[in-house]
Coordinates of C-alpha atoms and ligand atoms in Angstrom, one line a residue:
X91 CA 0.0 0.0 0.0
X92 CA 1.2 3.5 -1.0
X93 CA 1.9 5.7 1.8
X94 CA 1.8 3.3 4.1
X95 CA 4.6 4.4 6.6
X96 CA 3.7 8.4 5.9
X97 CA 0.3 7.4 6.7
X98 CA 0.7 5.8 10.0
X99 CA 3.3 8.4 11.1
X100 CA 1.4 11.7 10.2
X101 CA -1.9 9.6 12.1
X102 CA -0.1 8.8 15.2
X103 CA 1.6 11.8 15.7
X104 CA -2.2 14.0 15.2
X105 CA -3.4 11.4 17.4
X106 CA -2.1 13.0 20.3
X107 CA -3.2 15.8 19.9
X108 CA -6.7 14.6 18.8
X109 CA -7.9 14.8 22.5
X110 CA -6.8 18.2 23.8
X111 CA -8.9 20.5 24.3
X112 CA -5.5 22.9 23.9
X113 CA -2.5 23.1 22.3
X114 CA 0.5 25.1 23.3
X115 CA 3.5 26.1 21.3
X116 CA 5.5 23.5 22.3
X117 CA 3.0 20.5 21.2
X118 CA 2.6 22.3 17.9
X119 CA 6.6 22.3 17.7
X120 CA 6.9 18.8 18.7
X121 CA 4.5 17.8 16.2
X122 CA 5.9 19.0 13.4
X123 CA 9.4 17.3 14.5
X124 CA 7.7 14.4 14.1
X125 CA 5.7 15.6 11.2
X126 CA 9.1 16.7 9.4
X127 CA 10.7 13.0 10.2
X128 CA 7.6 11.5 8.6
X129 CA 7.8 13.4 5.4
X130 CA 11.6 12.8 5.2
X131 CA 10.9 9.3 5.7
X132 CA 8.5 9.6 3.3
X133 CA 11.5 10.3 0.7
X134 CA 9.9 14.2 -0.1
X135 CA 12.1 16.3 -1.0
X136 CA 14.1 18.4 2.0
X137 CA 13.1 21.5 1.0
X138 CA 9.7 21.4 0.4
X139 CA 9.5 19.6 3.6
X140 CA 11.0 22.7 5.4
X141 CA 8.7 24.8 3.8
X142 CA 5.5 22.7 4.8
X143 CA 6.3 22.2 8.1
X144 CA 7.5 26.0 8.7
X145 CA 4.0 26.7 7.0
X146 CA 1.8 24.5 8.9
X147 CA 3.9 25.5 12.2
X148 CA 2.9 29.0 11.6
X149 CA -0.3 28.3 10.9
X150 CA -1.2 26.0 13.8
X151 CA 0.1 28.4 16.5
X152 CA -1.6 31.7 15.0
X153 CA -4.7 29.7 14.3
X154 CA -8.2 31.4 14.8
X155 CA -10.2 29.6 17.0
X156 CA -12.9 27.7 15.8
X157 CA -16.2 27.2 18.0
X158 CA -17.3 24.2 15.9
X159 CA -13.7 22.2 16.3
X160 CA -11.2 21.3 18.8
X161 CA -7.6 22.7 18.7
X162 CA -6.5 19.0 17.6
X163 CA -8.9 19.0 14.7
X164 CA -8.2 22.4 13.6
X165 CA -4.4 21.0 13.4
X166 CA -5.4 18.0 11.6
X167 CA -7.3 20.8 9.4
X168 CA -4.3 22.4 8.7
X169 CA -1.9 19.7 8.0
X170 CA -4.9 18.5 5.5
X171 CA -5.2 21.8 3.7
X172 CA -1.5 22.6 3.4
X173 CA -1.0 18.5 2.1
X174 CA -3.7 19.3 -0.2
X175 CA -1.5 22.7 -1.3
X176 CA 1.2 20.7 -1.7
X177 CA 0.0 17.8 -4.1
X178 CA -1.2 21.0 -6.2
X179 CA -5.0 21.9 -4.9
X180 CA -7.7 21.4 -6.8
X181 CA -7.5 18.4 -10.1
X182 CA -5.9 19.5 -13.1
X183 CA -7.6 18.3 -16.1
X184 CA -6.2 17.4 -19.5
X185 CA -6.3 20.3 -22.1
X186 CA -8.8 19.9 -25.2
X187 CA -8.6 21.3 -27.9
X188 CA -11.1 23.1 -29.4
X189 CA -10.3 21.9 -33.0
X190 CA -9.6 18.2 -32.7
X191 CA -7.7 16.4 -32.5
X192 CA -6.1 17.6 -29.4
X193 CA -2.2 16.0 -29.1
X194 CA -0.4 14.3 -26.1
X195 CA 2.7 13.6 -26.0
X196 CA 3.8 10.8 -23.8
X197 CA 7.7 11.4 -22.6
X198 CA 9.4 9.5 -20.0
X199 CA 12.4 6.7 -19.6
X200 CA 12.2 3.6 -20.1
X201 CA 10.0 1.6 -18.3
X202 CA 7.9 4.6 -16.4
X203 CA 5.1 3.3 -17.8
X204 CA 4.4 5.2 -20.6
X205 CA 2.9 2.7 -23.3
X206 CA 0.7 1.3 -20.9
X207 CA -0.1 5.0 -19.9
X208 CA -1.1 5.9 -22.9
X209 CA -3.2 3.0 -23.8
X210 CA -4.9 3.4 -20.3
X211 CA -5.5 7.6 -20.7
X212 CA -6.8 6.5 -24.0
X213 CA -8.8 3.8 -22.6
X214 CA -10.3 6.5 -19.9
X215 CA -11.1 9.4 -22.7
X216 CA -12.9 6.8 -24.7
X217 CA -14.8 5.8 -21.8
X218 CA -15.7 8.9 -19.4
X219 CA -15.7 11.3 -22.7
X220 CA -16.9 9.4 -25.6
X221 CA -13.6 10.3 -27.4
X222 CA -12.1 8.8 -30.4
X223 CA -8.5 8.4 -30.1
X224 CA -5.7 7.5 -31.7
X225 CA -2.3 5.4 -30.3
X226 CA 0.8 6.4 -32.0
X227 CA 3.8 4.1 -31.9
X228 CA 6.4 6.7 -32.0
X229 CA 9.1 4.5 -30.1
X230 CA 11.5 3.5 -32.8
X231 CA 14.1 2.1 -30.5
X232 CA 13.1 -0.1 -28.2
X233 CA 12.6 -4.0 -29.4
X234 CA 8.8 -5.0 -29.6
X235 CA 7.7 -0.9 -28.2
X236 CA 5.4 -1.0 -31.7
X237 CA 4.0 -4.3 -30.9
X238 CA 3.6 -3.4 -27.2
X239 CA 1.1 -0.5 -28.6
X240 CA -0.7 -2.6 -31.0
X241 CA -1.5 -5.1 -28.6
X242 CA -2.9 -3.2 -26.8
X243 CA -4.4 -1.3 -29.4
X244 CA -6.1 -4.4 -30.0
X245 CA -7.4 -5.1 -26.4
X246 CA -8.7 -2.3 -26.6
X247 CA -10.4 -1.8 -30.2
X248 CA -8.4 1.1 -30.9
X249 CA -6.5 2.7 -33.9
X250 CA -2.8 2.5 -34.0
X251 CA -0.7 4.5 -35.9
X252 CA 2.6 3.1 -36.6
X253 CA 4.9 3.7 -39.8
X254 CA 7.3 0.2 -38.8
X255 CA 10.9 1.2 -36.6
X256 CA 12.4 2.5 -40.1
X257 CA 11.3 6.3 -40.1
X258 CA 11.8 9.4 -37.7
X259 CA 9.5 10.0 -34.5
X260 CA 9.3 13.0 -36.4
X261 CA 7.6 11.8 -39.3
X262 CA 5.6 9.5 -37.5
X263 CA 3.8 12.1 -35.6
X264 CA 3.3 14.6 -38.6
X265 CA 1.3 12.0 -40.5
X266 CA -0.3 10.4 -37.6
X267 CA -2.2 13.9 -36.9
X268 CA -2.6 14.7 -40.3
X269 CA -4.3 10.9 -40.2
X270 CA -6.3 12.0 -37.0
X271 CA -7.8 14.7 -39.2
X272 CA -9.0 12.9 -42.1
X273 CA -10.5 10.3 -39.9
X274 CA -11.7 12.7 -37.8
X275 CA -10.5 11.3 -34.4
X276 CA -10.4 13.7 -31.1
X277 CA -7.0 12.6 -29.7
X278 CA -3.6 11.8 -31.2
X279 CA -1.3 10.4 -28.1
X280 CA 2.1 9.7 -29.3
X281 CA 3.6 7.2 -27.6
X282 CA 7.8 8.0 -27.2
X283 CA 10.7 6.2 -26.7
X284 CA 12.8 6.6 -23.8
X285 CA 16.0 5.9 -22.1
X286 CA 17.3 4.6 -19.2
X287 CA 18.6 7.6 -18.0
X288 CA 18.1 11.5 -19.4
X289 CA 20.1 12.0 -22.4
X290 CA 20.7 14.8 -24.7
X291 CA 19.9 12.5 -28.0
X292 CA 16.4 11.8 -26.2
X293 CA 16.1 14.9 -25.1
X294 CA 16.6 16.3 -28.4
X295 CA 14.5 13.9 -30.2
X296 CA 11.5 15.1 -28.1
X297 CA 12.1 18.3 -28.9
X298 CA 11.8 17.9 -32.4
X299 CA 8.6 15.8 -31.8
X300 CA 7.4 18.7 -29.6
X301 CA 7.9 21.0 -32.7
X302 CA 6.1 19.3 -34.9
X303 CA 3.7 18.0 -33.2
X304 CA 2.7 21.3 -31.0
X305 CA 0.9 18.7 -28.4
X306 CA -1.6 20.4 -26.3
X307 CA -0.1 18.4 -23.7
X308 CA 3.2 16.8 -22.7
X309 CA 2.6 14.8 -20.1
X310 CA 6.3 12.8 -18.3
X311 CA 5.1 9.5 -17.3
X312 CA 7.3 8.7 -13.9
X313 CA 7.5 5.4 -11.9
X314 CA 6.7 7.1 -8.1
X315 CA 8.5 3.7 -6.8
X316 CA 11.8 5.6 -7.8
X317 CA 11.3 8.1 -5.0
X318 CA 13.1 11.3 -5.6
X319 CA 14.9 9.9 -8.9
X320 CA 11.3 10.5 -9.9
X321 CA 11.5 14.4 -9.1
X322 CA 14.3 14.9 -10.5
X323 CA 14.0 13.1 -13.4
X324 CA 11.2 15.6 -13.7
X325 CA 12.9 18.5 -13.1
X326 CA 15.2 17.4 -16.0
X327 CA 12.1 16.6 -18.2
X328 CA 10.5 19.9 -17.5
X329 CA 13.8 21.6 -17.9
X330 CA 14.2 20.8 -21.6
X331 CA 10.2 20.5 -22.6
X332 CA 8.2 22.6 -20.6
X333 CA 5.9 19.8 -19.5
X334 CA 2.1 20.6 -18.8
X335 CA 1.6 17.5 -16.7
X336 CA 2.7 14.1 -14.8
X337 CA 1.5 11.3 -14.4
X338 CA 2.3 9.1 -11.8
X339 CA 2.5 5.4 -12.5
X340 CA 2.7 2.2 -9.9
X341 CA 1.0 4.0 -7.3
X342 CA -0.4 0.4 -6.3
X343 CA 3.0 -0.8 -5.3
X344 CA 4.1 0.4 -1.6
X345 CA 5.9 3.7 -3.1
X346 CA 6.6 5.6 0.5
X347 CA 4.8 9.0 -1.6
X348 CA 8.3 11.1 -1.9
X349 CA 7.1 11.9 -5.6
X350 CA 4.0 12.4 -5.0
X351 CA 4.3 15.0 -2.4
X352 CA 7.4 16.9 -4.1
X353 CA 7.0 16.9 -7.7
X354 CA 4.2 19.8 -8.0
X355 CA 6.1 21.8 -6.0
X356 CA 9.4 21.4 -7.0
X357 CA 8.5 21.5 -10.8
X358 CA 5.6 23.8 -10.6
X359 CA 3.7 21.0 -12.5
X360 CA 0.3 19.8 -11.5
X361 CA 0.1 15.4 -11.5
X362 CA -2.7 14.8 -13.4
X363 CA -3.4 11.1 -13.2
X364 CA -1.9 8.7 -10.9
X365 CA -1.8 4.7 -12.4
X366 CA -2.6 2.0 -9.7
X367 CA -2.2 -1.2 -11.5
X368 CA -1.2 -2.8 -14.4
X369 CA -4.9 -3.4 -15.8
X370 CA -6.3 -1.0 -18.6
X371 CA -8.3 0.6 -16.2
X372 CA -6.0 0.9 -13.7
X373 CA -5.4 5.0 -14.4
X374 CA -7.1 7.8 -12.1
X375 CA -7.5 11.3 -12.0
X376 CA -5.2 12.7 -9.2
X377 CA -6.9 14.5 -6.7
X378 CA -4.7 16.4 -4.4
X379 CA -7.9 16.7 -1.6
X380 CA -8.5 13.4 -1.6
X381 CA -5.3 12.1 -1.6
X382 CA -4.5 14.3 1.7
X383 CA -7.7 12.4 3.2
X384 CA -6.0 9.2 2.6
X385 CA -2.8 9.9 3.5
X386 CA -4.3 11.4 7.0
X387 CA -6.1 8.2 7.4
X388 CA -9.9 10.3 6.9
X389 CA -10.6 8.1 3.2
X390 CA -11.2 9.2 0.3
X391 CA -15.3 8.5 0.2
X392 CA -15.6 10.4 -3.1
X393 CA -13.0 7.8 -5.1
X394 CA -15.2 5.4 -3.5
X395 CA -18.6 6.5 -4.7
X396 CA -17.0 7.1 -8.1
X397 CA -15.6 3.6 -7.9
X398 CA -19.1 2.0 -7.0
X399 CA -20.6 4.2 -9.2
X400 CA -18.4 2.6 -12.3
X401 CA -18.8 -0.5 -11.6
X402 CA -21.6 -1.8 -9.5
X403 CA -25.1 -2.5 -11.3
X404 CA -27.0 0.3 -9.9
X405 CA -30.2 -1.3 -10.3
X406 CA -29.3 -4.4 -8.0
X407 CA -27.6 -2.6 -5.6
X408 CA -30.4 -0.3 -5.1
X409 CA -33.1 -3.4 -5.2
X410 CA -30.7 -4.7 -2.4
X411 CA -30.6 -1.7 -0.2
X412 CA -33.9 -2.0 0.0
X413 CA -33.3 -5.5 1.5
X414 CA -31.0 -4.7 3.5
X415 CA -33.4 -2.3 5.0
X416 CA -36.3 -4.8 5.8
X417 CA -33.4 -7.3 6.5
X418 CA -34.8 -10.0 4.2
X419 CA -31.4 -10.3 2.4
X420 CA -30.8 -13.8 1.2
X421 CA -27.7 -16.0 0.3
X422 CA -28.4 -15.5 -3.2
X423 CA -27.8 -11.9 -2.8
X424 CA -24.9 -11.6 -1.0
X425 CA -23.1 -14.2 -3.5
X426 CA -23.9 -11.1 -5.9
X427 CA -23.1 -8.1 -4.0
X428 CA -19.6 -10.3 -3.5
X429 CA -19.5 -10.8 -7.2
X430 CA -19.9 -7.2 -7.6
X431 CA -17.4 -5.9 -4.7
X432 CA -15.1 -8.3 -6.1
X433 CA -15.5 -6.3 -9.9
X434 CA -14.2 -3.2 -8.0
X435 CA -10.6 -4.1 -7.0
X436 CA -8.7 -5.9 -4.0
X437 CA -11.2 -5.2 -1.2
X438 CA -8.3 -3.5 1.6
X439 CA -7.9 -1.1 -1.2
X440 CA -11.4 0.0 -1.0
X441 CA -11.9 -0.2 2.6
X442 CA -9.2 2.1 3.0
X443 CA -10.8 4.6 1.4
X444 CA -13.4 4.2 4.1
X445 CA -13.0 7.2 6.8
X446 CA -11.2 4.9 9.9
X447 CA -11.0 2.2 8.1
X448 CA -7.9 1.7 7.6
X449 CA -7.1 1.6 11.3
X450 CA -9.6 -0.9 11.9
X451 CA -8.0 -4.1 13.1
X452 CA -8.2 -6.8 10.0
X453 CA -8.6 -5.1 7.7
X454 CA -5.0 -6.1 5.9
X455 CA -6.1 -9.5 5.3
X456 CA -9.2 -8.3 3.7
X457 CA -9.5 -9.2 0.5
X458 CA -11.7 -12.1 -2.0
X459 CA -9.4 -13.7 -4.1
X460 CA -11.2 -15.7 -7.2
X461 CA -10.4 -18.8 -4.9
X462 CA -12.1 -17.8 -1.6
X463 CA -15.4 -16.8 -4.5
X464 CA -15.0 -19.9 -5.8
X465 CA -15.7 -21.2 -2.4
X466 CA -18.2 -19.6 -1.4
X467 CA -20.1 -20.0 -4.0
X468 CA -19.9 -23.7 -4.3
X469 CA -21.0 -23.4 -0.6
X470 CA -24.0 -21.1 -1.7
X471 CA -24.9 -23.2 -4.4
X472 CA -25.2 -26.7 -2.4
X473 CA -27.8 -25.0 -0.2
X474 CA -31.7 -25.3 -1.3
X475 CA -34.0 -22.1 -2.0
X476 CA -35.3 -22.5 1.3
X477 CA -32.0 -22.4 3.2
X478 CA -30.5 -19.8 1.1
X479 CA -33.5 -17.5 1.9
X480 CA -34.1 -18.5 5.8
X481 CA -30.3 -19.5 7.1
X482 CA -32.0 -19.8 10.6
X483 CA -33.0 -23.7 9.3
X484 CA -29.4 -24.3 8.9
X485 CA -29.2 -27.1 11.8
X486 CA -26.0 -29.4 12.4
X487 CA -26.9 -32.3 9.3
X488 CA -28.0 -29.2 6.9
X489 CA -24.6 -28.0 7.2
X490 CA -22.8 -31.2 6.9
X491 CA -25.1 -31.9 3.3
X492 CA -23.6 -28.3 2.1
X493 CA -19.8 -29.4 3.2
X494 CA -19.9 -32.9 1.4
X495 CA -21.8 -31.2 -1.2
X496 CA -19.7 -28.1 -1.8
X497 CA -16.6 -30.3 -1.4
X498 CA -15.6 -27.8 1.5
X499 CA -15.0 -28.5 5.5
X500 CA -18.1 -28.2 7.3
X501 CA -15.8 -25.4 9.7
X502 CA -16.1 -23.7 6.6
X503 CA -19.8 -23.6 5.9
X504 CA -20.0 -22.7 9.5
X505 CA -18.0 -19.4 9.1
X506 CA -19.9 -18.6 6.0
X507 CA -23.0 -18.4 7.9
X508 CA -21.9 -16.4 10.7
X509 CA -20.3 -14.0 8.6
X510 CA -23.8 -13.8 6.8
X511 CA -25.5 -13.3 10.4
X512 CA -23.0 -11.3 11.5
X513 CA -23.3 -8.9 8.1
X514 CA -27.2 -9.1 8.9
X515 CA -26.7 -7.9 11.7
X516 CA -24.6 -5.1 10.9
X517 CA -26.6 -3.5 8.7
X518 CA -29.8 -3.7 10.8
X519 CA -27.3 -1.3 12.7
X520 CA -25.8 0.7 9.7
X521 CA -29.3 1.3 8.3
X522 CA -30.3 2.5 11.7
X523 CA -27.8 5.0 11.9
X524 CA -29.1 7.0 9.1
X525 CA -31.8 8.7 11.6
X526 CA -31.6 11.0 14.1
X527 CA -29.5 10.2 16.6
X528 CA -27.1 8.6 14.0
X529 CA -23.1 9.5 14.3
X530 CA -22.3 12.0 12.5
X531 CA -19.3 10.7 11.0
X532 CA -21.4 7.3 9.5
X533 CA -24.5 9.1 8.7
X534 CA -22.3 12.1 6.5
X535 CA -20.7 9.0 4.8
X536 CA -24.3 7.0 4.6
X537 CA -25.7 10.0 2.7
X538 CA -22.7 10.5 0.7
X539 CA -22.9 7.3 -0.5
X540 CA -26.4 7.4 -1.5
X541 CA -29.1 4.8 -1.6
X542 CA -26.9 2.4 -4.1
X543 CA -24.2 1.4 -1.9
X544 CA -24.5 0.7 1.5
X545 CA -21.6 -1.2 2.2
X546 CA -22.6 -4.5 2.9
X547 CA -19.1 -6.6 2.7
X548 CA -17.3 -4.5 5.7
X549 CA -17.2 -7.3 7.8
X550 CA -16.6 -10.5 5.6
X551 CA -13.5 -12.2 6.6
Ligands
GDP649 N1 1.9 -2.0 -10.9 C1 1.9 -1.2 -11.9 N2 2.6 -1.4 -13.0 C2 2.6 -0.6 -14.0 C3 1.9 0.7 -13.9 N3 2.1 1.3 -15.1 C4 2.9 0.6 -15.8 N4 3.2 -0.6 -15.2 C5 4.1 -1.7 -15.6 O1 5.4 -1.1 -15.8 C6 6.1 -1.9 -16.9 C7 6.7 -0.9 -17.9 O2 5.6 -0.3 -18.6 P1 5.7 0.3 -20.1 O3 4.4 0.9 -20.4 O4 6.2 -0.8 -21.0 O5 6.8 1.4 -19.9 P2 7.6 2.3 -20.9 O6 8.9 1.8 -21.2 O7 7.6 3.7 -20.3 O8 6.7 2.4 -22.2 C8 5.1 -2.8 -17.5 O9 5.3 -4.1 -16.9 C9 3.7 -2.2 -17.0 O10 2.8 -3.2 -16.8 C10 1.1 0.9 -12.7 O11 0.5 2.0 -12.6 N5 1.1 0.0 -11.8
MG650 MG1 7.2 2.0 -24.1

């Protein structure tokens, strides 16, 4: 997990002063010792961690006071805003042009991530946008790079452009736009070699490209497992091409965040998409807000809405909120609301969007792996209509029918059912909380969440 150490760090050390009802200089100044350790940990660059910790220092000793929060909260406030700052504030959206096709250039070294990028952004246009693009295999170089594009070109059901490894990155952009036109696509994304380090050829190849090609964008694609090589290499990047943007790739892997949290403000340039996984769809908009949520440990409920909102069937979920409601949820639909969870990603991920969630205890070995659904469904599946709708009736031989049945211990046909019972249960409670005397915290999320996703997996293994 990304951010893992950062995280718990920053979240310990505004855990002390959660509880006070008031902070004097010295707590604010031996927080942000510990807040500066964290962020050095963290691998962020020195100086822009001297200059967030001065600024959130200043800020957290001259505060105003707030009736509505305590002096800890308004801290945690501040650290949140200023992280917020420092990833670069609000989203920053890719240009478009207003006579297409709008151009991105995809720069980077080798193996940032940048072919997969670009069929993942193209991927993402296509499929939030309705846009028609265009892949360009403008990586002459490296063995296989033109392949590497048209396969996924293909998995995709999208155009490539490619004019073989024999002509110029030059060339291959000019008529790959002039191609865009005529077949009047709304995005060329060039798709550029790169090296293993910077080097002037490169450097001066992209150029050229960059002349020709007048992108509305040029976006560096940069591994954020390579710490602070990452911000410089951007520096470098910037340097020769006057980027517009960066995107972040392998944010899934447990990166400690140094990029992350230095890049904007060492290169001025906003992040503008942050890759979490190998998969095609693996490629989000960076949100600097949110991101600051999750680093502080307070989720990130609005990736999680858009998440759910992507992927699960709106329809069921909402007939099975209503279940959930009147408590007359069955086996039948709690095999699908797993099978739709499971559509959504690796289930700690999600629940660590989940405000305190990711301090609850168990939740690292959260997760259904195609396995553990395999199981469970064959469990599912052995029971009759009746026991799948009433598990109440499922006595001592009922259980040992589903075990020999399902071809799974009878242990484990017993831990399915009190997980379901246990789930039951819990949202009997959840549902409740939505009323008045609700807490706040669990009611603002309920409502956030809407009447299509309530949650039901929290507590599954
Ligand atoms: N885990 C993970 N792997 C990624 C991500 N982006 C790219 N990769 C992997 O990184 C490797 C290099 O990617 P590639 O697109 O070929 O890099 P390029 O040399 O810059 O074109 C491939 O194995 C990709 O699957 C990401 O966001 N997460
Ligand atoms: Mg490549």
């Amino acid at each position: 997990m990304a951010f893992e150490g950062l995280s718990e760090r920053l979240q310990n050390t505004i855990a002390k002063m959660r509880g006070k009802g008031k902070i004097t200089e010295a707590d604010v100044k031996e927080m942000m010792r510990e807040v500066r350790l964290a962020l050095l940990e963290a691998d962020v660059n020195f100086k822009v961690v001297k200059s967030f910790v001065k600024t959130v220092g200043e800020r957290a000793i001259g505060q105003d006071i707030m009736s509505s929060l305590t002096p800890g909260q308004q801290v945690v406030k501040i650290v949140n805003e200023e992280l917020t700052a420092l990833m670069g504030g609000a989203e920053s959206k890719l240009t478009m042009n207003n006579q297409p096709p709008t151009v991105l250039m995809m720069v980077g070294l080798q193996g940032a991530g940048k072919t997969t990028t670009t069929g993942k952004l193209a991927s993402l246009l296509r499929k939030k946008y309705n846009k028609k693009p265009l892949l360009v295999a403008a990586d002459v170089y490296r063995p296989a790079a033109i392949q590497q594009l048209q396969t996924l070109g293909k998995q995709l059901d999208m155009p490539v452009f490619t004019l073989g490894d024999q002509v110029s990155p030059v060339e291959i952009a000019k008529q790959a736009i002039a191609h865009a036109k005529a077949e009047h696509l709304d995005y060329v994304l060039i798709d550029t070699a790169g090296r293993l380090h910077v080097d002037e050829t490169l450097m001066n190849e992209l150029i050229d490209v960059k002349t020709v090609a007048q992108p509305d964008d040029i976006l560096l694609v940069v591994d954020s497992m390579t710490g602070q090589d990452a911000v410089n290499v951007a520096k470098n990047f910037d340097e020769t091409l006057d980027l517009t943007g960066v995107i972040l790739t392998k944010l899934d892997g447990d990166t400690r965040g140094g990029a992350a949290l230095s890049i904007r403000s060492v290169t001025g340039k906003p992040i503008k998409f942050v890759g979490m996984g190998e998969k095609l769809d693996a490629l989000e908009p960076f949100h600097p807000d949110r991101m600051a949520s999750r680093i502080l440990g307070m989720g990130d409920v609005m990736s999680l809405i858009e998440k759910a909102q992507a992927n699960v069937d709106e329809e069921k979920a909402m007939a099975l909120a209503n279940k959930m409601k009147d408590n007359s949820m069955t086996f039948d639909d709690f095999l699908e609301q797993l099978q739709q969870v499971k559509q959504m990603g690796p289930l700690d991920d999600l629940l660590k969007m989940i405000p305190g969630m990711n301090k609850m205890k168990g939740v690292e070995n959260m997760s259904i792996d195609d396995k553990q659904m395999a199981h469970i469904e064959a469990i599912i599946k052995s029971m009759t209509t009746k026991e799948r709708a009433e598990p109440a009736i499922l006595n001592a031989s009922r259980r040992r029918r589903i075990a020999t049945g399902s071809g799974r211990p009878v242990q484990e046909v017993n831990k399915l059912v009190k997980q379901f019972e246990e789930m039951k249960k819990m949202m009997k409670q959840m549902s409740g909380m939505g009323g008045k005397g609700g807490k706040k915290g669990m009611k603002g999320l309920m409502s956030g969440l809407g009447n299509n996703f309530k949650m039901p997996f929290l507590k599954l293994f």
